[in-house]
Coordinates of C-alpha atoms in Angstrom, one line a residue:
M1 CA 14.0 -60.4 -15.4
F2 CA 14.7 -57.0 -17.1
Q3 CA 13.9 -58.6 -20.8
T4 CA 10.7 -60.2 -19.2
L5 CA 9.1 -57.0 -18.0
Y6 CA 10.3 -55.2 -21.3
S7 CA 8.3 -57.9 -23.2
Y8 CA 5.2 -57.7 -21.2
F9 CA 5.3 -54.0 -21.4
W10 CA 5.3 -53.9 -25.2
W11 CA 3.2 -57.0 -25.5
E12 CA 1.3 -56.2 -28.8
R13 CA -2.2 -56.8 -27.3
L14 CA -1.7 -53.8 -24.9
W15 CA -0.9 -51.5 -27.8
L16 CA -2.3 -52.3 -30.8
P17 CA -5.8 -53.8 -32.1
A18 CA -6.1 -57.5 -32.7
N19 CA -4.1 -59.3 -35.6
L20 CA -1.5 -56.3 -35.9
T21 CA 2.0 -56.6 -34.8
W22 CA 4.9 -54.1 -34.4
A23 CA 6.2 -55.5 -37.6
D24 CA 3.2 -53.9 -39.4
L25 CA 4.5 -50.5 -38.4
E26 CA 7.8 -50.6 -39.7
D27 CA 9.2 -48.3 -42.1
R28 CA 8.9 -49.2 -45.5
D29 CA 8.2 -47.9 -49.1
G30 CA 9.0 -44.4 -48.0
R31 CA 6.6 -44.4 -45.4
V32 CA 7.8 -43.5 -41.7
Y33 CA 6.0 -44.7 -38.6
A34 CA 6.0 -43.5 -34.8
K35 CA 8.5 -45.4 -32.7
A36 CA 8.9 -45.5 -28.9
S37 CA 12.4 -44.5 -29.2
D38 CA 11.8 -41.4 -30.9
L39 CA 10.7 -40.0 -27.7
Y40 CA 14.0 -40.1 -25.9
I41 CA 15.0 -36.9 -27.4
T42 CA 12.4 -35.0 -25.5
L43 CA 14.4 -35.4 -22.3
P44 CA 17.4 -33.3 -23.3
L45 CA 15.0 -31.2 -25.3
A46 CA 13.2 -30.6 -22.1
F47 CA 16.5 -29.4 -20.4
L48 CA 17.4 -27.4 -23.4
F49 CA 13.8 -25.7 -22.7
L50 CA 14.8 -24.9 -18.9
V51 CA 17.8 -23.2 -20.3
V52 CA 16.1 -21.1 -23.0
R53 CA 13.5 -20.4 -20.4
H54 CA 16.1 -18.8 -18.2
L55 CA 17.7 -16.7 -20.9
F56 CA 14.0 -15.5 -22.1
E57 CA 13.0 -14.6 -18.6
T58 CA 16.3 -12.8 -17.9
Y59 CA 16.8 -11.1 -21.2
V60 CA 13.2 -10.6 -22.6
A61 CA 10.6 -11.0 -19.8
T62 CA 12.5 -8.9 -17.1
P63 CA 13.0 -5.7 -19.6
L64 CA 9.2 -6.1 -20.7
A65 CA 8.2 -5.9 -17.1
G66 CA 10.2 -2.7 -16.8
L67 CA 8.4 -1.4 -19.9
L68 CA 5.0 -2.3 -18.5
N69 CA 5.9 -0.7 -15.2
V70 CA 5.4 -3.9 -13.1
K71 CA 6.0 -2.7 -9.7
E72 CA 6.8 -4.9 -6.6
K73 CA 4.8 -4.1 -3.4
V74 CA 7.5 -3.4 -0.6
R75 CA 7.2 -5.8 1.9
L76 CA 8.0 -5.3 5.8
K77 CA 10.4 -7.9 6.8
A78 CA 10.2 -9.9 10.0
T79 CA 12.6 -9.0 12.6
P80 CA 15.1 -11.8 13.4
N81 CA 13.8 -14.1 16.2
A82 CA 15.5 -17.5 16.4
V83 CA 12.4 -18.8 18.7
L84 CA 10.0 -17.9 15.9
E85 CA 12.0 -18.8 13.1
K86 CA 12.6 -22.2 14.5
F87 CA 8.8 -22.9 15.1
Y88 CA 8.0 -21.5 11.5
A89 CA 10.7 -23.8 9.8
A90 CA 9.9 -26.7 11.9
T91 CA 6.4 -26.7 12.9
T92 CA 3.8 -24.4 11.0
K93 CA 4.0 -21.4 9.2
H94 CA 0.2 -20.8 10.4
P95 CA 0.2 -21.3 14.5
K96 CA -3.0 -21.7 16.3
Q97 CA -4.0 -19.1 19.0
A98 CA -2.6 -21.4 21.7
D99 CA 0.8 -21.5 19.7
V100 CA 1.0 -17.9 19.5
E101 CA 0.4 -17.5 23.0
M102 CA 3.2 -20.0 23.9
L103 CA 5.6 -18.4 21.4
S104 CA 4.9 -15.0 23.1
K105 CA 6.1 -16.3 26.4
K106 CA 9.1 -18.1 25.1
S107 CA 10.1 -15.1 22.9
G108 CA 9.3 -12.1 25.1
C109 CA 7.0 -10.5 22.3
T110 CA 3.5 -9.7 22.8
V111 CA 0.7 -11.7 21.0
R112 CA 0.1 -9.1 18.6
Q113 CA 3.8 -9.0 17.7
V114 CA 4.0 -12.6 17.3
E115 CA 0.9 -12.4 14.8
R116 CA 2.6 -9.6 13.1
W117 CA 5.8 -11.7 12.8
F118 CA 4.3 -14.7 11.2
R119 CA 2.3 -12.5 8.6
R120 CA 5.6 -10.6 7.4
R121 CA 7.6 -14.1 7.6
R122 CA 4.9 -15.6 5.4
N123 CA 5.0 -12.6 3.1
Q124 CA 8.9 -13.0 2.6
D125 CA 8.3 -16.3 1.3
R126 CA 5.7 -15.5 -1.2
P127 CA 6.9 -15.2 -4.9
S128 CA 7.6 -11.6 -6.0
L129 CA 5.3 -10.1 -8.6
L130 CA 8.2 -9.9 -11.0
K131 CA 8.8 -13.7 -10.7
K132 CA 5.1 -14.1 -11.4
F133 CA 5.2 -11.9 -14.4
R134 CA 8.3 -13.8 -15.8
E135 CA 6.8 -17.1 -15.6
A136 CA 3.6 -15.9 -17.2
S137 CA 5.5 -14.4 -20.1
W138 CA 7.4 -17.5 -20.7
R139 CA 4.4 -19.6 -20.9
F140 CA 2.3 -17.0 -23.1
T141 CA 5.3 -17.1 -25.5
F142 CA 5.1 -20.9 -25.7
Y143 CA 1.5 -21.3 -26.1
L144 CA 1.1 -18.8 -28.7
I145 CA 3.9 -20.1 -30.8
A146 CA 2.4 -23.8 -30.0
F147 CA -1.2 -22.9 -31.0
I148 CA -0.1 -21.2 -34.3
A149 CA 2.5 -24.3 -35.1
G150 CA -0.4 -26.8 -34.3
M151 CA -2.9 -25.0 -36.4
A152 CA -0.4 -25.0 -39.3
V153 CA 0.1 -28.7 -38.8
I154 CA -3.2 -29.6 -38.9
V155 CA -5.4 -27.2 -40.6
D156 CA -4.7 -28.7 -44.3
K157 CA -5.5 -32.2 -43.1
P158 CA -8.8 -34.0 -43.8
W159 CA -9.2 -35.2 -40.3
F160 CA -9.4 -31.6 -39.0
Y161 CA -12.8 -31.1 -40.9
D162 CA -14.0 -34.8 -40.6
L163 CA -13.2 -36.6 -37.5
R164 CA -13.8 -40.0 -38.9
E165 CA -10.8 -39.4 -40.9
V166 CA -8.8 -39.7 -37.6
W167 CA -9.2 -43.4 -38.0
K168 CA -9.0 -44.1 -41.8
G169 CA -6.6 -46.9 -42.2
Y170 CA -5.7 -47.1 -38.5
P171 CA -3.1 -47.9 -37.2
I172 CA -1.2 -47.9 -40.5
Q173 CA -1.0 -44.5 -40.7
S174 CA 2.5 -43.0 -41.6
M175 CA 3.6 -40.0 -39.7
L176 CA 4.8 -36.6 -41.4
P177 CA 7.7 -34.7 -40.3
S178 CA 5.3 -31.8 -39.0
Q179 CA 3.7 -33.9 -36.7
Y180 CA 7.1 -35.4 -35.3
W181 CA 8.3 -32.1 -34.3
Y182 CA 4.9 -30.8 -33.1
Y183 CA 4.9 -33.8 -30.9
M184 CA 8.5 -33.7 -29.6
I185 CA 8.4 -30.1 -28.8
E186 CA 5.1 -30.3 -26.9
L187 CA 6.2 -33.4 -24.9
S188 CA 9.3 -31.7 -24.2
F189 CA 7.7 -28.5 -23.0
Y190 CA 5.4 -30.4 -20.7
W191 CA 8.6 -32.4 -19.2
S192 CA 10.2 -29.0 -18.7
L193 CA 7.0 -27.8 -16.6
L194 CA 7.1 -31.0 -14.5
F195 CA 10.9 -30.6 -13.8
S196 CA 10.5 -26.9 -12.8
I197 CA 7.1 -27.4 -11.0
A198 CA 8.8 -27.4 -7.7
S199 CA 10.7 -23.9 -8.1
D200 CA 7.9 -22.3 -9.8
V201 CA 5.1 -20.0 -8.4
K202 CA 3.2 -22.5 -6.3
R203 CA -0.6 -22.1 -6.2
K204 CA -3.4 -23.6 -4.4
D205 CA -4.1 -26.1 -7.3
F206 CA -0.4 -27.5 -6.9
K207 CA -1.4 -30.9 -6.8
E208 CA -4.1 -30.6 -9.6
Q209 CA -1.2 -29.1 -11.8
I210 CA 1.3 -32.3 -11.0
I211 CA -1.8 -34.5 -12.2
H212 CA -2.2 -32.5 -15.3
H213 CA 1.3 -32.6 -16.1
V214 CA 1.6 -36.2 -15.7
A215 CA -1.6 -37.1 -17.5
T216 CA -0.8 -34.8 -20.4
I217 CA 2.9 -36.7 -20.6
I218 CA 1.1 -39.9 -20.4
L219 CA -1.5 -39.2 -22.8
I220 CA 1.2 -37.6 -25.6
S221 CA 3.4 -40.6 -24.8
F222 CA 0.8 -43.1 -25.3
S223 CA -0.7 -41.7 -28.3
W224 CA 2.7 -41.8 -30.0
F225 CA 3.4 -45.6 -29.0
A226 CA -0.2 -46.4 -30.4
N227 CA 0.0 -44.3 -33.3
Y228 CA -2.9 -42.2 -32.2
I229 CA -1.0 -39.2 -33.7
R230 CA -3.9 -37.7 -35.7
A231 CA -6.1 -37.5 -32.5
G232 CA -3.2 -36.3 -30.4
T233 CA -2.5 -33.2 -32.8
L234 CA -6.1 -32.3 -32.5
I235 CA -6.2 -32.4 -28.8
M236 CA -2.9 -30.4 -28.3
A237 CA -3.9 -27.8 -30.5
L238 CA -7.3 -27.7 -28.5
H239 CA -5.6 -26.9 -25.4
D240 CA -3.1 -24.5 -26.7
S241 CA -5.9 -22.5 -28.1
S242 CA -6.9 -20.8 -24.7
D243 CA -3.8 -21.2 -22.6
Y244 CA -2.0 -18.2 -24.0
L245 CA -5.0 -16.1 -23.5
L246 CA -5.0 -16.8 -19.6
E247 CA -1.1 -16.0 -19.6
S248 CA -1.6 -12.9 -21.4
A249 CA -4.3 -11.8 -18.9
K250 CA -2.1 -12.5 -15.9
M251 CA 0.7 -10.4 -17.5
F252 CA -1.5 -7.3 -17.8
N253 CA -2.8 -8.1 -14.4
Y254 CA 0.7 -7.9 -12.8
A255 CA 1.5 -4.9 -14.6
G256 CA -1.7 -3.3 -13.1
W257 CA -3.7 -2.9 -16.7
R258 CA -6.9 -4.1 -15.0
N259 CA -9.3 -3.3 -17.9
T260 CA -7.1 -5.1 -20.4
C261 CA -6.7 -8.0 -18.0
N262 CA -10.3 -8.3 -17.5
N263 CA -11.3 -8.2 -21.1
I264 CA -8.9 -10.8 -22.1
F265 CA -9.9 -12.9 -19.4
I266 CA -13.6 -12.8 -20.5
V267 CA -12.4 -13.9 -23.9
F268 CA -10.2 -16.7 -22.1
A269 CA -13.3 -17.8 -20.2
A270 CA -15.4 -18.2 -23.3
V271 CA -12.7 -20.0 -25.5
F272 CA -11.8 -22.2 -22.5
I273 CA -15.5 -23.2 -21.9
I274 CA -16.0 -23.9 -25.7
T275 CA -12.9 -25.7 -26.2
R276 CA -12.7 -27.7 -22.9
L277 CA -16.2 -28.2 -22.0
V278 CA -17.9 -28.6 -25.4
I279 CA -15.8 -29.4 -28.2
L280 CA -13.2 -31.8 -26.3
P281 CA -16.0 -34.0 -24.8
F282 CA -18.6 -33.9 -27.5
W283 CA -16.5 -33.7 -30.3
I284 CA -12.8 -35.2 -29.8
M285 CA -14.1 -37.7 -27.0
H286 CA -16.8 -38.7 -29.1
C287 CA -14.3 -39.4 -31.9
T288 CA -12.1 -41.5 -29.7
V289 CA -14.6 -43.3 -27.8
F290 CA -17.2 -44.6 -30.7
Y291 CA -15.4 -44.4 -34.1
P292 CA -12.7 -46.8 -33.3
L293 CA -15.3 -49.3 -32.4
D294 CA -16.5 -49.3 -36.0
L295 CA -13.1 -50.5 -37.2
Y296 CA -11.8 -52.8 -34.6
P297 CA -12.9 -54.3 -31.1
A298 CA -11.6 -52.4 -28.0
F299 CA -8.3 -53.4 -26.7
F300 CA -6.1 -52.2 -23.5
G301 CA -4.8 -49.0 -25.4
Y302 CA -8.2 -47.9 -26.2
Y303 CA -9.5 -48.0 -22.6
F304 CA -6.4 -46.6 -21.3
F305 CA -6.2 -43.7 -23.6
N306 CA -10.0 -42.8 -23.1
F307 CA -9.2 -43.3 -19.2
M308 CA -6.7 -40.6 -19.2
M309 CA -9.0 -38.4 -21.3
V310 CA -11.5 -38.5 -18.5
V311 CA -8.8 -37.7 -16.0
L312 CA -8.0 -34.6 -18.0
Q313 CA -11.6 -33.7 -18.7
S314 CA -12.3 -33.9 -14.9
L315 CA -9.4 -31.5 -14.3
H316 CA -11.2 -29.1 -16.9
I317 CA -14.2 -29.1 -15.0
F318 CA -12.6 -28.3 -11.8
W319 CA -10.6 -25.2 -13.5
A320 CA -13.9 -24.2 -15.3
Y321 CA -15.5 -23.8 -11.7
L322 CA -12.7 -21.6 -10.7
I323 CA -12.8 -19.6 -14.0
I324 CA -16.8 -19.3 -13.6
R325 CA -16.1 -18.1 -10.0
M326 CA -13.6 -15.1 -11.5
A327 CA -16.1 -14.2 -14.2
Q328 CA -19.0 -13.7 -11.5
K329 CA -16.5 -11.3 -9.7
F330 CA -15.9 -9.4 -12.9
I331 CA -19.5 -9.3 -13.9
T332 CA -20.2 -7.9 -10.3
G333 CA -17.6 -5.4 -10.6
K334 CA -15.0 -6.8 -8.4
V335 CA -11.2 -7.1 -9.3
V336 CA -10.7 -10.4 -11.2
E337 CA -8.0 -12.3 -9.5
D338 CA -6.6 -15.7 -10.0
E339 CA -8.4 -18.0 -7.6
R340 CA -5.3 -20.2 -7.4
S341 CA -3.1 -17.7 -6.1
D342 CA -2.1 -17.1 -2.6
R343 CA -2.9 -13.7 -1.5
E344 CA -0.5 -11.3 0.4
E345 CA -1.5 -10.5 3.9
T346 CA -1.3 -7.1 5.3
D347 CA -0.5 -5.8 8.7
N348 CA -2.9 -4.9 11.2
S349 CA -3.9 -1.5 12.7
E350 CA -0.5 -1.1 14.8
E351 CA 1.4 -0.8 11.5
E352 CA -1.2 1.5 10.1
E353 CA -0.4 3.9 13.6
E354 CA 3.2 3.7 12.6
V355 CA 2.5 4.8 9.1
A356 CA 0.4 7.7 10.5
K357 CA 3.1 8.7 12.9
N358 CA 6.2 8.4 10.5
G359 CA 5.0 8.0 7.0
P360 CA 5.2 4.8 5.1
L361 CA 8.2 3.0 6.1
S362 CA 10.0 -0.2 5.4
N363 CA 13.1 -1.1 7.5
G364 CA 13.4 2.6 8.0
H365 CA 13.4 3.6 4.5
P366 CA 10.4 5.6 3.0
V367 CA 8.0 3.3 0.8
L368 CA 6.6 4.2 -2.7
N369 CA 3.0 4.1 -3.2
N370 CA 2.6 1.1 -5.6
N371 CA -1.0 0.7 -5.4
H372 CA -1.9 2.9 -8.3
R373 CA -3.6 1.4 -11.3
K374 CA -3.0 1.9 -14.8
T375 CA -6.0 2.7 -17.1
D376 CA -6.1 1.3 -20.9

């Protein structure tokens, strides 16, 4: 049974053009070709990435946050209440008005106190500013290094300047050591992102992030199996070209450096739109859709690869919409915020009255004012 499924999965007509077999891609005469078994190493490398990430966030990102004066807003804690906590954990974090009134009777609190309790309890579950900064620092570091490495891998290749060279001699194209390591590192990193997504800061586009990571892993893996390596290296470098800009903008935003954040964000928006909405569909996808047909008839792998490219491009359009919304806020003078982030809720006027009487308090202790902004 397993052998039958294995044979069907690796059927040559799924992965290779007509009249070609896996035997044509066996190493010979000093020429090395991509093999599916090469990708086994990406799983242990992904866990190694998680270890390196933990060390980086602890010993690099945390001290860097201190240097940039990343300060956490003091959050008022919800008073322990078994009735409200049970409803919060088992039913919903956002009770309707009828639920609030019912909980008010059960808990012996006023309606205003129940509403305040849920606001504070939700805020307790939101990720800290330091956690967001550490994650952004890690991704910034990887994307920047990956972009530099990717450019070093492809900038001296003829297919970087002439996209028809991507398919010259396909699929009998030998693999270079630089291409091997570029693929292994990129794929391992995206596996690590998928493994850690449940514990990372959860944003409003959580489902889209999962789809993106899965689509990216499938694309990278499939391009390796089918020897689409030249196209794959171009696509990976193109994606890394803007990602490190976004992460650096987030870092400065969390540090309160608004002017720097806004300026970097505008550069990021321009690079993102040019690379993801212009170069990718009109150059790279044109290359993967039309040029191969001049060399061989379309086969399953051709359709599958380009279908996954369409999925990825659809996500780019979705994110471009969010980016343009943020850019509009910047142009109109509003502070640029991540549209995907879950904003922290503030308490109502009852707490403001407490502050007016007693000064800023959090659980009986004075609160430092963390709302100042740095200027460049």
